[in-house]
XYZ file of C-alpha atoms in Angstrom:
394
model
C 6.870 13.479 -2.845
C 3.137 14.210 -3.208
C 1.439 16.958 -1.225
C 0.031 14.646 1.461
C 3.457 13.138 2.095
C 4.964 16.605 2.386
C 2.281 17.516 4.913
C 3.101 14.434 6.951
C 6.878 14.875 6.838
C 6.657 18.577 7.721
C 4.356 17.718 10.617
C 6.736 15.075 11.923
C 9.703 17.442 11.592
C 7.863 20.174 13.513
C 7.107 18.038 16.545
C 10.391 16.118 16.534
C 11.827 18.875 18.695
C 9.533 18.151 21.610
C 9.081 14.373 21.453
C 11.277 11.675 22.909
C 12.531 8.381 21.558
C 9.394 6.472 22.565
C 7.137 8.878 20.699
C 9.382 8.654 17.646
C 8.337 5.018 17.340
C 4.706 6.125 17.344
C 5.407 8.735 14.685
C 7.268 6.228 12.559
C 4.260 3.941 12.581
C 1.972 6.815 11.601
C 4.223 7.544 8.637
C 4.138 3.934 7.480
C 0.373 3.588 7.856
C -0.291 6.760 5.934
C 1.975 5.614 3.114
C 0.035 2.349 2.791
C -3.456 3.838 2.470
C -2.248 6.533 0.077
C -1.383 3.826 -2.461
C -4.980 2.564 -2.429
C -6.275 5.777 -3.989
C -4.870 5.307 -7.510
C -7.903 5.467 -9.809
C -6.348 3.191 -12.437
C -5.360 0.639 -9.819
C -8.826 0.677 -8.238
C -10.442 0.020 -11.620
C -7.992 -2.785 -12.365
C -8.644 -4.370 -8.974
C -12.414 -4.075 -9.280
C -12.343 -5.935 -12.595
C -10.915 -9.020 -10.862
C -13.786 -9.384 -8.361
C -16.543 -11.936 -9.212
C -19.547 -10.011 -7.901
C -22.015 -12.499 -9.380
C -20.370 -15.366 -7.483
C -19.790 -13.603 -4.176
C -23.336 -12.304 -3.741
C -25.565 -13.526 -6.616
C -28.764 -12.502 -4.818
C -27.573 -8.875 -4.803
C -25.945 -8.964 -8.236
C -28.922 -10.382 -10.108
C -31.394 -8.382 -8.058
C -29.713 -5.303 -9.487
C -30.145 -6.758 -12.965
C -33.785 -7.651 -12.175
C -33.053 -11.264 -13.068
C -35.221 -13.213 -10.598
C -34.521 -16.598 -12.183
C -30.775 -16.295 -11.563
C -31.374 -15.185 -7.963
C -33.020 -18.536 -7.161
C -30.757 -20.674 -9.331
C -27.308 -19.607 -8.145
C -25.931 -20.195 -4.649
C -22.832 -18.384 -3.460
C -19.930 -20.697 -2.519
C -19.164 -18.181 0.224
C -22.601 -18.383 1.856
C -22.604 -19.489 5.504
C -25.345 -20.392 8.022
C -24.941 -17.121 9.934
C -25.438 -14.920 6.857
C -28.893 -14.038 8.177
C -27.214 -11.769 10.734
C -25.971 -9.476 7.981
C -27.695 -7.366 5.343
C -26.796 -5.263 2.327
C -23.177 -4.157 2.149
C -22.292 -5.963 5.389
C -23.301 -9.308 3.871
C -21.250 -8.524 0.790
C -18.250 -7.625 2.977
C -18.571 -10.905 4.876
C -18.478 -12.941 1.687
C -15.854 -10.715 0.063
C -13.551 -11.458 3.005
C -13.993 -15.213 2.535
C -13.477 -14.910 -1.213
C -10.309 -12.912 -0.680
C -8.820 -15.438 1.730
C -9.424 -18.256 -0.725
C -7.994 -16.246 -3.632
C -4.661 -15.748 -1.855
C -1.721 -18.086 -1.235
C -0.221 -18.078 2.252
C 3.568 -18.441 2.281
C 5.078 -19.955 5.412
C 8.293 -20.687 3.513
C 8.703 -20.914 -0.263
C 9.761 -24.246 -1.840
C 13.353 -24.606 -2.974
C 13.856 -23.112 -6.421
C 16.321 -25.894 -7.338
C 14.879 -29.174 -6.039
C 11.335 -28.158 -5.170
C 11.574 -29.315 -1.553
C 9.327 -27.611 0.975
C 11.958 -28.116 3.678
C 13.393 -24.587 3.583
C 14.248 -22.157 6.352
C 14.874 -18.429 6.345
C 18.486 -17.714 7.266
C 18.953 -14.091 6.192
C 17.367 -11.060 4.554
C 18.662 -8.419 2.150
C 17.413 -5.242 0.536
C 15.596 -5.176 -2.808
C 18.131 -5.525 -5.630
C 16.403 -6.596 -8.834
C 14.191 -4.262 -10.899
C 11.162 -6.429 -10.044
C 11.886 -6.240 -6.320
C 12.350 -2.475 -6.468
C 9.276 -1.867 -8.619
C 7.276 -4.012 -6.199
C 8.611 -1.906 -3.296
C 9.933 -4.921 -1.417
C 10.775 -3.824 2.123
C 13.183 -6.747 2.347
C 13.895 -10.026 0.583
C 14.016 -13.194 2.672
C 16.670 -15.730 1.642
C 15.896 -19.403 2.284
C 18.221 -22.358 2.823
C 17.135 -25.794 1.554
C 17.604 -28.586 4.091
C 17.537 -31.204 1.308
C 19.936 -29.938 -1.378
C 21.743 -27.341 0.791
C 21.092 -24.576 -1.747
C 20.602 -21.012 -0.579
C 19.118 -19.542 -3.733
C 15.403 -19.284 -2.880
C 14.191 -15.755 -2.229
C 10.864 -14.347 -1.079
C 10.420 -10.579 -1.621
C 8.067 -8.916 0.871
C 6.284 -6.608 -1.559
C 4.566 -3.431 -0.368
C 3.150 -2.291 -3.701
C -0.570 -3.201 -3.920
C -0.206 -3.243 -7.700
C 2.428 -5.980 -7.433
C 0.395 -7.866 -4.823
C -2.602 -7.857 -7.171
C -0.337 -9.802 -9.525
C 1.351 -12.195 -7.054
C -1.558 -12.656 -4.584
C 0.644 -14.297 -1.980
C 2.401 -13.493 1.267
C 1.575 -13.207 4.943
C -0.267 -10.704 7.140
C 1.274 -7.585 5.592
C 0.587 -8.552 2.002
C -2.922 -9.786 2.823
C -4.004 -6.617 4.633
C -2.421 -4.317 2.058
C -4.145 -5.975 -0.890
C -7.430 -6.531 0.947
C -7.553 -2.814 1.747
C -7.251 -2.090 -1.969
C -9.972 -4.650 -2.732
C -12.335 -3.035 -0.224
C -11.647 0.423 -1.609
C -12.182 -0.807 -5.179
C -15.772 -1.860 -4.406
C -16.518 1.466 -2.729
C -16.036 0.709 0.951
C -14.582 3.390 3.202
C -11.599 1.475 4.525
C -9.130 1.812 7.358
C -5.756 0.086 7.565
C -5.208 -1.154 11.132
C -1.668 -1.636 12.443
C -1.243 -3.746 15.542
C 2.075 -2.962 17.218
C 2.361 -6.601 18.319
C 2.853 -7.526 14.672
C -0.389 -7.947 12.752
C -2.417 -5.845 10.315
C -6.008 -5.940 9.104
C -8.670 -3.499 7.906
C -11.825 -1.847 9.181
C -14.733 -1.001 6.894
C -17.418 1.593 7.563
C -20.844 -0.020 7.817
C -23.723 2.098 6.571
C -26.042 -0.579 7.922
C -24.941 -0.157 11.553
C -23.139 3.221 11.445
C -19.858 1.908 12.830
C -16.466 0.565 11.794
C -16.308 -3.216 11.349
C -13.052 -5.167 11.495
C -12.338 -7.435 8.529
C -9.353 -9.797 8.529
C -8.467 -11.166 5.096
C -6.005 -13.672 6.578
C -8.747 -15.404 8.546
C -11.786 -14.655 6.395
C -13.484 -13.126 9.432
C -15.427 -9.896 9.996
C -16.880 -8.171 13.048
C -15.025 -10.243 15.661
C -12.959 -7.664 17.593
C -12.304 -10.124 20.436
C -10.477 -12.483 18.057
C -6.968 -11.149 18.659
C -6.932 -10.806 22.438
C -9.380 -13.508 23.507
C -9.087 -15.913 20.582
C -5.420 -15.737 19.605
C -4.186 -14.736 23.061
C -2.273 -11.665 21.867
C -0.929 -9.144 24.365
C -1.970 -5.994 22.533
C -0.589 -2.498 23.057
C -1.425 -0.084 20.225
C -3.836 -0.463 17.321
C -3.810 2.518 14.969
C -6.323 2.849 12.121
C -5.527 4.890 9.000
C -7.492 6.454 6.173
C -6.192 8.966 3.668
C -7.648 11.703 5.873
C -6.947 10.585 9.422
C -5.385 8.278 11.988
C -7.217 6.987 15.055
C -6.199 4.999 18.118
C -8.727 2.144 18.036
C -7.001 -0.068 20.607
C -9.971 -0.133 22.964
C -12.132 -1.826 20.341
C -9.834 -4.860 20.575
C -9.110 -5.169 24.299
C -10.844 -5.398 27.654
C -7.577 -5.020 29.553
C -6.763 -1.439 28.615
C -6.436 -0.130 32.184
C -4.444 -3.060 33.522
C -0.875 -2.383 34.660
C 0.534 -4.906 32.175
C -1.326 -3.379 29.248
C -0.294 0.163 30.101
C 3.318 -0.943 30.528
C 3.310 -2.248 26.950
C 1.909 1.044 25.666
C 4.578 3.055 27.469
C 7.176 1.557 25.135
C 5.765 3.840 22.437
C 4.599 6.885 24.360
C 5.338 8.167 27.888
C 1.640 8.710 28.637
C -1.818 8.682 27.076
C -2.028 12.472 26.829
C 1.095 12.684 24.702
C -0.004 9.980 22.265
C -3.474 11.578 22.025
C -1.838 14.936 21.332
C 0.399 13.535 18.586
C -2.586 11.928 16.860
C -4.784 15.027 17.268
C -2.089 17.342 15.884
C -1.520 15.070 12.925
C -5.248 14.920 12.135
C -5.612 18.690 12.458
C -2.655 19.234 10.131
C -4.054 16.921 7.446
C -7.618 18.197 7.717
C -6.495 21.822 7.433
C -5.043 21.045 4.022
C -7.704 18.640 2.807
C -10.549 19.362 0.403
C -13.307 17.969 2.587
C -16.740 19.491 2.056
C -18.559 20.932 5.055
C -21.029 18.066 5.088
C -18.243 15.502 4.888
C -16.347 17.166 7.708
C -19.479 17.161 9.880
C -19.979 13.473 9.148
C -16.394 12.707 10.201
C -16.864 14.669 13.428
C -20.079 12.801 14.141
C -18.397 9.442 13.608
C -15.450 10.433 15.756
C -17.666 11.447 18.668
C -19.699 8.245 18.411
C -16.528 6.153 18.366
C -15.067 8.003 21.349
C -18.234 7.299 23.318
C -18.009 3.630 22.410
C -14.386 3.502 23.554
C -15.304 5.145 26.854
C -17.937 2.482 27.415
C -15.449 -0.327 26.783
C -13.342 0.878 29.712
C -16.165 -0.203 32.019
C -15.986 -3.753 30.673
C -13.284 -5.968 32.155
C -14.286 -9.071 30.221
C -15.547 -9.933 26.771
C -19.247 -10.781 26.837
C -21.290 -13.548 25.281
C -20.367 -14.640 21.782
C -16.660 -14.113 22.349
C -14.415 -15.425 19.565
C -12.514 -18.318 21.139
C -10.508 -19.876 18.289
C -6.749 -19.563 17.935
C -5.271 -18.277 14.734
C -6.113 -20.232 11.570
C -3.644 -18.801 9.041
C 0.004 -19.816 9.107
C 1.862 -22.982 10.139
C 1.833 -24.238 13.727
C 5.522 -23.394 14.135
C 4.936 -19.852 12.920
C 1.917 -19.340 15.188
C 3.807 -20.702 18.174
C 6.686 -18.306 17.541
C 4.208 -15.401 17.603
C 2.141 -16.657 20.552
C -1.073 -16.765 18.504
C -2.279 -20.331 18.986
C -4.969 -19.123 21.379
C -5.926 -19.135 25.041
C -8.427 -21.965 24.590
C -6.561 -24.219 22.169
C -4.722 -27.266 23.502
C -1.635 -28.321 21.549
C 0.359 -31.433 22.437
C 3.899 -30.184 22.123
C 5.343 -33.303 23.738
C 4.772 -35.136 20.467
C 6.162 -32.275 18.408
C 9.434 -31.370 20.104
C 11.146 -30.564 16.825
C 8.454 -28.050 15.924
C 8.654 -26.471 19.347
C 12.433 -26.166 19.159
C 12.473 -24.786 15.636
C 9.788 -22.197 16.296
C 12.168 -19.931 18.192
C 14.268 -19.500 15.038
C 11.465 -18.477 12.702
C 11.526 -15.050 11.132
C 9.107 -12.673 12.837
C 7.407 -10.101 10.597
C 7.939 -6.443 11.393
C 5.499 -3.994 9.872
C 7.166 -0.869 11.216
C 9.127 1.136 8.613
C 12.797 0.297 8.338
C 15.109 3.013 9.701
C 17.010 3.179 6.425
C 15.826 3.462 2.835
C 18.783 3.925 0.536
C 21.532 2.145 2.432
C 22.782 -1.400 2.069
C 21.724 -3.649 4.889
C 21.547 -7.298 5.789
C 20.168 -9.187 8.743
C 20.838 -12.761 9.713
C 18.412 -15.123 11.416
C 20.162 -17.903 13.275
C 19.177 -21.406 12.227
C 18.427 -24.242 14.625
C 21.380 -26.113 16.069
C 22.544 -29.040 13.926
C 23.105 -31.337 16.852
């Protein structure tokens, strides 16, 4: 293992003695998040990724301005331009359009078509570990096996790749694949990027804005930036923990995404992962201190990190005084994914009316859909198999 991984594993081993089962779940998530962002720092991979990005199409006014080509600036319109672009400037405008470009460059997979007959009527019935060289090289956490309702074949597989290099090739998946690859894309263009893990089963990124001196959320699945109310108020998610990772740190950024933090229900959900706030804060602080002590940060860089941390803490303190989201709240339910899949995850939104009376089959089937789990599996080298029950045949 590399030096950073050894730091992390030694840290986890040291505090295992004093933490309980709930905190182990928190530590496990820290391990997984750190492993993801570490893969984004490969210089060769960053160069390869950067070469795929059409800068001149995403933001022609910035691209040709840099080339001092005024004629092109006026001639070319970005296909990712939107009416509210005036709210953003510089790198933030580029991030906004980069997020839209990324969403359109990816293929969302609700369920893969049958490999034999081509039918789209397939359902996930089981999962297995990575077996083929391609699956192993792509670091597939599991491989979903699909049953065809038309030809009754069970030969269609969908590997859930974790390698950003492989995802740059396949450019398809769901939340996990999207956030993993989008983090690499953001890093490849020079953005300081965080990987955000939502313990209620979603992932996205945050990007540091030099324009506004703060972290901005960016969700490649939705093509949306700077809408922190989207998950709780728009999708209707019952959040608990949101951890944000860089190669140098982990931060609990939950309060950016909720206005219910102090409610009894919210705190009850958090207690599934840590017995109290002090213990989770201590685990995160000890981890950050351990990594920073062994990092090569310059004095100026370390001061900048401290300054950002204090500013963010003050912002989080202020959010505790707010019980409701203010004006301009994001009110749409989730856009990405099929209706069945969104129903199974409870992400159709608080403000979105869906007539389920006319879609009883979809409602019934939704309870059998596979639910993504972005926490690390408890086993790495052992055989395993899980089975997802299919809908009743009668």
